[in-house]
């Protein structure tokens, strides 16, 4: 069977081209004949069929990286399918460390293909993947869909799904790093500090996912918030954390088993004061958790500086520090 040529939005926007794709599942391949089915050939299951048989899209990035957009990792009842984008390095046969990125947006907006002033975030994540990591970027339920703890449930569900599919994507189950910015920074810090916290585990999991771990081995946090006590009873944007600010604060959950953290913040951030990172760094050290803190001078939230040059410099500095941290703790 000849491979189908699948054109995705990601390919058109970021690459200007689409790549041929092979059949990755025998069942799905059987659903893609060379010629249209006759009426008698239309496959019918013995009961309601919920499997997604749409051919899995693959996009080529430089360095031999293969991008797989919009992989569905969960379908909470009553909500849209939950998706992530995956960036696979060239296959060497050795299981690779997993880096999972969580976008910001005040828990009310944003998506898996943007971060701060980075003008091509998929291309940036593919560059990281080319260094030997499996990289994913996740979409999660936003405040207009469901308040906290839905988002952290989604993050933990994705971590379990990735481990359940580790053989398929050549992932090392024992080397997972989460990385988030702003609102995503809080979610990353929660994932990094709540291994085994039953109250934040995903709901209604299949047996296969329930058997997997949602623990991570390290965390990167860009301009995140860690203590929500100042939000008051209102619970922040749209009442997102109403009545749950303590449970949603990473400071509540830090313990001696928490993995290493890298914290990066701008010194003139007026959205989330850099003191949040300073205080969290001190708490991690107090608990004996390895932590590295970098405060970048004269840049605001999202590493935005007074000039395009300072924004570029700060963004690349943060990215370089983050890649070095990944290579140090995961390889």
mmCIF file of C-alpha atoms in Angstrom:
data_model
loop_
_atom_site.group_PDB
_atom_site.id
_atom_site.type_symbol
_atom_site.label_atom_id
_atom_site.label_comp_id
_atom_site.label_asym_id
_atom_site.label_seq_id
_atom_site.Cartn_x
_atom_site.Cartn_y
_atom_site.Cartn_z
ATOM 1 C CA UNK A 1 0.000 0.000 0.000
ATOM 2 C CA UNK A 2 1.346 3.420 -0.884
ATOM 3 C CA UNK A 3 1.594 5.879 2.033
ATOM 4 C CA UNK A 4 -1.050 8.575 2.111
ATOM 5 C CA UNK A 5 0.081 12.181 1.912
ATOM 6 C CA UNK A 6 -1.462 14.029 4.853
ATOM 7 C CA UNK A 7 -1.390 17.829 5.017
ATOM 8 C CA UNK A 8 -1.833 19.283 8.507
ATOM 9 C CA UNK A 9 -2.246 22.846 9.707
ATOM 10 C CA UNK A 10 1.039 22.503 11.597
ATOM 11 C CA UNK A 11 2.813 21.508 8.409
ATOM 12 C CA UNK A 12 1.384 24.375 6.392
ATOM 13 C CA UNK A 13 2.068 27.011 9.023
ATOM 14 C CA UNK A 14 5.497 25.929 10.212
ATOM 15 C CA UNK A 15 7.035 23.994 7.349
ATOM 16 C CA UNK A 16 5.198 25.004 4.201
ATOM 17 C CA UNK A 17 4.984 21.341 3.203
ATOM 18 C CA UNK A 18 3.544 17.992 4.201
ATOM 19 C CA UNK A 19 5.288 14.657 4.515
ATOM 20 C CA UNK A 20 4.172 11.236 3.346
ATOM 21 C CA UNK A 21 3.066 9.082 6.192
ATOM 22 C CA UNK A 22 3.336 5.396 6.730
ATOM 23 C CA UNK A 23 0.830 3.130 8.363
ATOM 24 C CA UNK A 24 1.603 2.949 12.083
ATOM 25 C CA UNK A 25 -1.128 0.576 13.170
ATOM 26 C CA UNK A 26 -2.183 -2.517 11.324
ATOM 27 C CA UNK A 27 -5.814 -1.893 12.196
ATOM 28 C CA UNK A 28 -5.654 1.667 10.905
ATOM 29 C CA UNK A 29 -3.796 0.548 7.785
ATOM 30 C CA UNK A 30 -6.558 -1.898 6.987
ATOM 31 C CA UNK A 31 -8.971 1.037 7.038
ATOM 32 C CA UNK A 32 -7.075 2.846 4.241
ATOM 33 C CA UNK A 33 -7.531 0.906 1.004
ATOM 34 C CA UNK A 34 -5.961 1.789 -2.349
ATOM 35 C CA UNK A 35 -9.388 2.377 -3.878
ATOM 36 C CA UNK A 36 -12.709 3.478 -2.369
ATOM 37 C CA UNK A 37 -14.660 0.744 -0.649
ATOM 38 C CA UNK A 38 -17.684 -0.777 -2.196
ATOM 39 C CA UNK A 39 -20.750 -0.696 0.025
ATOM 40 C CA UNK A 40 -20.137 -4.314 0.988
ATOM 41 C CA UNK A 41 -16.544 -3.547 2.039
ATOM 42 C CA UNK A 42 -17.376 -0.825 4.597
ATOM 43 C CA UNK A 43 -16.098 -2.226 7.937
ATOM 44 C CA UNK A 44 -18.676 -2.542 10.719
ATOM 45 C CA UNK A 45 -17.774 -3.359 14.338
ATOM 46 C CA UNK A 46 -19.970 -5.606 16.486
ATOM 47 C CA UNK A 47 -20.797 -2.679 18.799
ATOM 48 C CA UNK A 48 -20.443 1.114 18.915
ATOM 49 C CA UNK A 49 -16.969 1.917 17.519
ATOM 50 C CA UNK A 50 -15.092 4.733 19.291
ATOM 51 C CA UNK A 51 -11.583 4.160 17.888
ATOM 52 C CA UNK A 52 -10.093 7.128 16.019
ATOM 53 C CA UNK A 53 -9.061 5.671 12.636
ATOM 54 C CA UNK A 54 -7.881 8.942 11.090
ATOM 55 C CA UNK A 55 -4.337 8.383 9.739
ATOM 56 C CA UNK A 56 -1.683 9.581 12.160
ATOM 57 C CA UNK A 57 -0.033 12.722 10.771
ATOM 58 C CA UNK A 58 3.749 13.039 10.594
ATOM 59 C CA UNK A 59 5.710 16.182 9.792
ATOM 60 C CA UNK A 60 9.439 16.370 9.090
ATOM 61 C CA UNK A 61 11.566 18.922 10.956
ATOM 62 C CA UNK A 62 15.303 19.590 10.525
ATOM 63 C CA UNK A 63 17.719 17.187 12.167
ATOM 64 C CA UNK A 64 15.666 14.110 11.386
ATOM 65 C CA UNK A 65 12.972 15.061 13.909
ATOM 66 C CA UNK A 66 9.464 13.803 13.202
ATOM 67 C CA UNK A 67 6.551 15.846 14.514
ATOM 68 C CA UNK A 68 3.255 14.157 15.335
ATOM 69 C CA UNK A 69 0.544 16.782 15.920
ATOM 70 C CA UNK A 70 -2.720 16.422 17.808
ATOM 71 C CA UNK A 71 -2.222 13.017 19.405
ATOM 72 C CA UNK A 72 -5.257 12.308 21.610
ATOM 73 C CA UNK A 73 -4.205 11.237 25.101
ATOM 74 C CA UNK A 74 -7.590 11.479 26.823
ATOM 75 C CA UNK A 75 -11.294 12.069 26.394
ATOM 76 C CA UNK A 76 -12.945 13.207 29.645
ATOM 77 C CA UNK A 77 -16.658 12.565 29.448
ATOM 78 C CA UNK A 78 -18.486 15.715 28.347
ATOM 79 C CA UNK A 79 -15.353 17.509 27.096
ATOM 80 C CA UNK A 80 -13.325 17.857 23.911
ATOM 81 C CA UNK A 81 -10.561 15.335 23.203
ATOM 82 C CA UNK A 82 -7.307 16.255 24.942
ATOM 83 C CA UNK A 83 -4.327 16.489 22.614
ATOM 84 C CA UNK A 84 -0.584 16.898 22.625
ATOM 85 C CA UNK A 85 2.055 17.446 19.949
ATOM 86 C CA UNK A 86 5.047 15.094 19.932
ATOM 87 C CA UNK A 87 8.533 15.620 18.497
ATOM 88 C CA UNK A 88 10.552 12.440 18.010
ATOM 89 C CA UNK A 89 14.353 12.458 17.559
ATOM 90 C CA UNK A 90 16.022 10.168 15.033
ATOM 91 C CA UNK A 91 15.586 6.577 16.185
ATOM 92 C CA UNK A 92 18.749 4.992 17.615
ATOM 93 C CA UNK A 93 16.979 2.098 19.303
ATOM 94 C CA UNK A 94 17.743 3.520 22.754
ATOM 95 C CA UNK A 95 14.759 4.718 24.844
ATOM 96 C CA UNK A 96 14.821 8.515 25.123
ATOM 97 C CA UNK A 97 14.097 10.880 27.984
ATOM 98 C CA UNK A 98 10.715 12.648 27.908
ATOM 99 C CA UNK A 99 10.304 16.448 28.110
ATOM 100 C CA UNK A 100 6.699 17.635 28.489
ATOM 101 C CA UNK A 101 5.999 21.362 28.002
ATOM 102 C CA UNK A 102 2.937 23.094 29.541
ATOM 103 C CA UNK A 103 1.829 26.426 28.040
ATOM 104 C CA UNK A 104 0.762 29.540 29.915
ATOM 105 C CA UNK A 105 -2.208 31.862 29.481
ATOM 106 C CA UNK A 106 -3.606 32.568 32.943
ATOM 107 C CA UNK A 107 -5.330 29.164 32.945
ATOM 108 C CA UNK A 108 -7.850 30.804 30.601
ATOM 109 C CA UNK A 109 -6.111 30.714 27.219
ATOM 110 C CA UNK A 110 -3.035 29.671 25.273
ATOM 111 C CA UNK A 111 -2.181 26.521 23.364
ATOM 112 C CA UNK A 112 0.546 23.946 22.856
ATOM 113 C CA UNK A 113 2.285 25.782 19.999
ATOM 114 C CA UNK A 114 3.188 29.090 21.672
ATOM 115 C CA UNK A 115 5.484 30.339 24.421
ATOM 116 C CA UNK A 116 6.386 33.924 25.237
ATOM 117 C CA UNK A 117 8.168 35.761 22.419
ATOM 118 C CA UNK A 118 9.343 32.593 20.663
ATOM 119 C CA UNK A 119 8.078 33.133 17.131
ATOM 120 C CA UNK A 120 8.086 29.460 16.123
ATOM 121 C CA UNK A 121 7.598 27.319 19.204
ATOM 122 C CA UNK A 122 7.093 24.017 17.312
ATOM 123 C CA UNK A 123 10.394 24.604 15.535
ATOM 124 C CA UNK A 124 12.042 25.380 18.870
ATOM 125 C CA UNK A 125 10.720 22.186 20.470
ATOM 126 C CA UNK A 126 11.881 20.217 17.420
ATOM 127 C CA UNK A 127 15.356 21.696 17.883
ATOM 128 C CA UNK A 128 15.368 20.379 21.462
ATOM 129 C CA UNK A 129 14.185 16.978 20.247
ATOM 130 C CA UNK A 130 17.073 16.869 17.780
ATOM 131 C CA UNK A 131 19.377 16.707 20.813
ATOM 132 C CA UNK A 132 17.984 13.290 21.680
ATOM 133 C CA UNK A 133 14.821 13.951 23.688
ATOM 134 C CA UNK A 134 11.237 12.971 23.006
ATOM 135 C CA UNK A 135 9.476 16.323 23.429
ATOM 136 C CA UNK A 136 5.755 16.888 23.871
ATOM 137 C CA UNK A 137 3.632 20.002 24.291
ATOM 138 C CA UNK A 138 0.202 19.596 25.811
ATOM 139 C CA UNK A 139 -3.242 21.162 25.607
ATOM 140 C CA UNK A 140 -5.283 21.000 28.801
ATOM 141 C CA UNK A 141 -8.754 22.086 29.895
ATOM 142 C CA UNK A 142 -8.949 25.857 30.459
ATOM 143 C CA UNK A 143 -10.927 27.802 33.034
ATOM 144 C CA UNK A 144 -13.926 28.324 30.793
ATOM 145 C CA UNK A 145 -14.257 24.563 30.470
ATOM 146 C CA UNK A 146 -13.566 23.350 34.006
ATOM 147 C CA UNK A 147 -11.803 24.962 37.002
ATOM 148 C CA UNK A 148 -8.949 23.511 39.004
ATOM 149 C CA UNK A 149 -8.019 20.660 39.419
ATOM 150 C CA UNK A 150 -9.025 19.697 35.857
ATOM 151 C CA UNK A 151 -5.793 21.012 34.317
ATOM 152 C CA UNK A 152 -3.458 19.110 36.636
ATOM 153 C CA UNK A 153 -5.616 16.003 36.126
ATOM 154 C CA UNK A 154 -4.975 16.421 32.393
ATOM 155 C CA UNK A 155 -1.220 16.848 32.873
ATOM 156 C CA UNK A 156 -1.029 13.725 34.994
ATOM 157 C CA UNK A 157 -3.205 11.817 32.534
ATOM 158 C CA UNK A 158 -0.790 12.748 29.729
ATOM 159 C CA UNK A 159 2.187 11.558 31.788
ATOM 160 C CA UNK A 160 0.489 8.206 32.350
ATOM 161 C CA UNK A 161 -0.519 7.939 28.674
ATOM 162 C CA UNK A 162 3.051 8.605 27.574
ATOM 163 C CA UNK A 163 4.335 5.871 29.861
ATOM 164 C CA UNK A 164 1.630 3.478 28.657
ATOM 165 C CA UNK A 165 2.841 4.152 25.091
ATOM 166 C CA UNK A 166 6.549 4.201 25.930
ATOM 167 C CA UNK A 167 7.407 1.220 23.729
ATOM 168 C CA UNK A 168 5.597 2.700 20.749
ATOM 169 C CA UNK A 169 7.406 6.047 20.955
ATOM 170 C CA UNK A 170 10.732 4.755 22.355
ATOM 171 C CA UNK A 171 10.404 6.625 25.676
ATOM 172 C CA UNK A 172 12.378 5.908 28.842
ATOM 173 C CA UNK A 173 9.718 5.643 31.550
ATOM 174 C CA UNK A 174 12.220 6.529 34.274
ATOM 175 C CA UNK A 175 13.355 9.887 32.852
ATOM 176 C CA UNK A 176 10.501 12.392 32.669
ATOM 177 C CA UNK A 177 10.868 16.167 32.946
ATOM 178 C CA UNK A 178 8.015 18.693 33.029
ATOM 179 C CA UNK A 179 8.519 22.293 31.930
ATOM 180 C CA UNK A 180 6.026 25.116 32.120
ATOM 181 C CA UNK A 181 5.754 28.884 31.762
ATOM 182 C CA UNK A 182 3.573 31.265 33.797
ATOM 183 C CA UNK A 183 0.245 29.475 34.416
ATOM 184 C CA UNK A 184 1.888 26.402 32.937
ATOM 185 C CA UNK A 185 4.717 26.939 35.392
ATOM 186 C CA UNK A 186 2.348 26.412 38.301
ATOM 187 C CA UNK A 187 1.032 23.234 36.680
ATOM 188 C CA UNK A 188 4.567 21.988 36.026
ATOM 189 C CA UNK A 189 5.557 22.699 39.632
ATOM 190 C CA UNK A 190 2.467 20.839 40.835
ATOM 191 C CA UNK A 191 3.337 17.858 38.665
ATOM 192 C CA UNK A 192 6.877 18.051 40.038
ATOM 193 C CA UNK A 193 5.811 18.080 43.688
ATOM 194 C CA UNK A 194 2.699 15.876 43.863
ATOM 195 C CA UNK A 195 3.931 12.397 43.017
ATOM 196 C CA UNK A 196 1.527 10.033 44.791
ATOM 197 C CA UNK A 197 -0.942 12.731 45.930
ATOM 198 C CA UNK A 198 -4.239 10.882 45.489
ATOM 199 C CA UNK A 199 -6.404 14.030 45.523
ATOM 200 C CA UNK A 200 -4.793 15.255 42.292
ATOM 201 C CA UNK A 201 -4.785 11.987 40.357
ATOM 202 C CA UNK A 202 -6.839 11.848 37.144
ATOM 203 C CA UNK A 203 -10.414 10.639 37.412
ATOM 204 C CA UNK A 204 -12.005 7.591 35.758
ATOM 205 C CA UNK A 205 -8.796 6.182 34.328
ATOM 206 C CA UNK A 206 -8.626 2.923 32.425
ATOM 207 C CA UNK A 207 -6.839 0.054 34.123
ATOM 208 C CA UNK A 208 -3.908 0.487 31.753
ATOM 209 C CA UNK A 209 -3.399 4.146 32.695
ATOM 210 C CA UNK A 210 -4.070 3.576 36.390
ATOM 211 C CA UNK A 211 -1.185 1.087 36.364
ATOM 212 C CA UNK A 212 1.265 3.780 35.203
ATOM 213 C CA UNK A 213 2.985 6.499 37.236
ATOM 214 C CA UNK A 214 2.462 10.251 36.856
ATOM 215 C CA UNK A 215 5.654 11.069 38.793
ATOM 216 C CA UNK A 216 8.412 13.114 37.162
ATOM 217 C CA UNK A 217 12.132 13.236 37.794
ATOM 218 C CA UNK A 218 12.808 16.968 37.239
ATOM 219 C CA UNK A 219 11.042 20.289 36.593
ATOM 220 C CA UNK A 220 11.799 23.531 34.738
ATOM 221 C CA UNK A 221 9.745 26.575 35.658
ATOM 222 C CA UNK A 222 9.676 29.867 33.753
ATOM 223 C CA UNK A 223 8.174 32.870 35.614
ATOM 224 C CA UNK A 224 5.747 30.686 37.546
ATOM 225 C CA UNK A 225 3.708 31.176 40.701
ATOM 226 C CA UNK A 226 4.033 28.768 43.614
ATOM 227 C CA UNK A 227 2.030 30.190 46.517
ATOM 228 C CA UNK A 228 -1.570 31.250 45.784
ATOM 229 C CA UNK A 229 -2.516 32.518 49.261
ATOM 230 C CA UNK A 230 -2.657 36.147 48.062
ATOM 231 C CA UNK A 231 -5.414 35.281 45.570
ATOM 232 C CA UNK A 232 -7.889 35.210 48.459
ATOM 233 C CA UNK A 233 -11.265 33.516 48.441
ATOM 234 C CA UNK A 234 -11.958 34.702 44.898
ATOM 235 C CA UNK A 235 -9.455 32.188 43.594
ATOM 236 C CA UNK A 236 -7.779 34.192 40.836
ATOM 237 C CA UNK A 237 -8.850 34.568 37.175
ATOM 238 C CA UNK A 238 -12.480 33.608 36.757
ATOM 239 C CA UNK A 239 -12.488 32.087 40.250
ATOM 240 C CA UNK A 240 -10.318 29.311 38.837
ATOM 241 C CA UNK A 241 -8.860 28.262 42.210
ATOM 242 C CA UNK A 242 -11.804 29.268 44.440
ATOM 243 C CA UNK A 243 -11.645 27.340 47.698
ATOM 244 C CA UNK A 244 -8.599 25.370 46.541
ATOM 245 C CA UNK A 245 -5.666 27.766 46.686
ATOM 246 C CA UNK A 246 -3.813 25.712 49.290
ATOM 247 C CA UNK A 247 -4.166 22.431 47.392
ATOM 248 C CA UNK A 248 -3.186 24.192 44.154
ATOM 249 C CA UNK A 249 -0.035 25.786 45.603
ATOM 250 C CA UNK A 250 3.167 23.857 44.935
ATOM 251 C CA UNK A 251 4.563 25.153 48.255
ATOM 252 C CA UNK A 252 2.020 22.891 49.971
ATOM 253 C CA UNK A 253 3.457 19.733 48.480
ATOM 254 C CA UNK A 254 7.270 20.068 48.447
ATOM 255 C CA UNK A 255 8.941 17.159 50.217
ATOM 256 C CA UNK A 256 12.294 15.397 50.389
ATOM 257 C CA UNK A 257 11.360 13.172 47.439
ATOM 258 C CA UNK A 258 10.769 16.083 45.060
ATOM 259 C CA UNK A 259 13.087 16.014 42.031
ATOM 260 C CA UNK A 260 15.477 18.816 40.957
ATOM 261 C CA UNK A 261 14.094 22.200 39.857
ATOM 262 C CA UNK A 262 15.349 24.933 37.559
ATOM 263 C CA UNK A 263 13.632 28.300 38.171
ATOM 264 C CA UNK A 264 14.016 31.250 35.764
ATOM 265 C CA UNK A 265 12.302 34.625 36.227
ATOM 266 C CA UNK A 266 12.617 38.219 35.021
ATOM 267 C CA UNK A 267 13.571 40.840 37.598
ATOM 268 C CA UNK A 268 10.847 43.352 36.606
ATOM 269 C CA UNK A 269 7.977 40.891 36.100
ATOM 270 C CA UNK A 270 4.783 42.751 37.069
ATOM 271 C CA UNK A 271 2.461 39.813 36.355
ATOM 272 C CA UNK A 272 4.118 37.336 38.727
ATOM 273 C CA UNK A 273 6.691 38.870 41.064
ATOM 274 C CA UNK A 274 10.089 37.221 40.821
ATOM 275 C CA UNK A 275 9.983 36.900 44.620
ATOM 276 C CA UNK A 276 7.727 33.891 44.032
ATOM 277 C CA UNK A 277 10.668 32.068 42.462
ATOM 278 C CA UNK A 278 13.100 33.331 45.116
ATOM 279 C CA UNK A 279 10.895 32.077 47.959
ATOM 280 C CA UNK A 280 10.180 28.756 46.269
ATOM 281 C CA UNK A 281 13.876 28.207 45.624
ATOM 282 C CA UNK A 282 14.546 28.785 49.339
ATOM 283 C CA UNK A 283 11.820 26.305 50.295
ATOM 284 C CA UNK A 284 13.213 23.654 47.967
ATOM 285 C CA UNK A 285 16.677 24.078 49.445
ATOM 286 C CA UNK A 286 15.255 23.940 52.971
ATOM 287 C CA UNK A 287 13.681 20.575 52.114
ATOM 288 C CA UNK A 288 16.931 19.294 50.623
ATOM 289 C CA UNK A 289 15.683 19.431 47.026
ATOM 290 C CA UNK A 290 18.305 20.386 44.391
ATOM 291 C CA UNK A 291 17.269 23.772 42.982
ATOM 292 C CA UNK A 292 18.877 26.305 40.663
ATOM 293 C CA UNK A 293 17.539 29.879 40.433
ATOM 294 C CA UNK A 294 18.266 32.399 37.672
ATOM 295 C CA UNK A 295 16.856 35.935 37.800
ATOM 296 C CA UNK A 296 17.351 37.653 34.444
ATOM 297 C CA UNK A 297 17.860 41.402 34.943
ATOM 298 C CA UNK A 298 15.620 44.049 33.406
ATOM 299 C CA UNK A 299 13.061 41.787 31.705
ATOM 300 C CA UNK A 300 9.381 41.413 32.501
ATOM 301 C CA UNK A 301 6.891 38.559 32.188
ATOM 302 C CA UNK A 302 7.567 36.219 29.256
ATOM 303 C CA UNK A 303 11.155 37.555 29.275
ATOM 304 C CA UNK A 304 10.023 40.724 27.490
ATOM 305 C CA UNK A 305 12.659 43.464 27.607
ATOM 306 C CA UNK A 306 12.705 47.151 26.763
ATOM 307 C CA UNK A 307 13.981 46.435 23.248
ATOM 308 C CA UNK A 308 13.631 43.559 20.765
ATOM 309 C CA UNK A 309 17.313 42.816 21.343
ATOM 310 C CA UNK A 310 16.890 42.466 25.113
ATOM 311 C CA UNK A 311 13.821 40.261 24.647
ATOM 312 C CA UNK A 312 15.772 38.045 22.266
ATOM 313 C CA UNK A 313 18.787 37.878 24.572
ATOM 314 C CA UNK A 314 16.730 36.984 27.653
ATOM 315 C CA UNK A 315 14.639 34.398 25.807
ATOM 316 C CA UNK A 316 17.703 32.661 24.388
ATOM 317 C CA UNK A 317 19.454 32.804 27.764
ATOM 318 C CA UNK A 318 16.500 31.066 29.424
ATOM 319 C CA UNK A 319 16.292 28.488 26.657
ATOM 320 C CA UNK A 320 20.017 27.741 26.816
ATOM 321 C CA UNK A 321 19.921 27.302 30.584
ATOM 322 C CA UNK A 322 16.914 25.010 30.233
ATOM 323 C CA UNK A 323 18.522 22.774 27.613
ATOM 324 C CA UNK A 324 21.668 22.503 29.728
ATOM 325 C CA UNK A 325 19.522 21.490 32.719
ATOM 326 C CA UNK A 326 17.692 18.843 30.645
ATOM 327 C CA UNK A 327 20.979 17.380 29.480
ATOM 328 C CA UNK A 328 22.389 17.395 32.999
ATOM 329 C CA UNK A 329 19.489 15.738 34.821
ATOM 330 C CA UNK A 330 18.153 13.411 32.115
ATOM 331 C CA UNK A 331 21.156 12.070 30.214
#
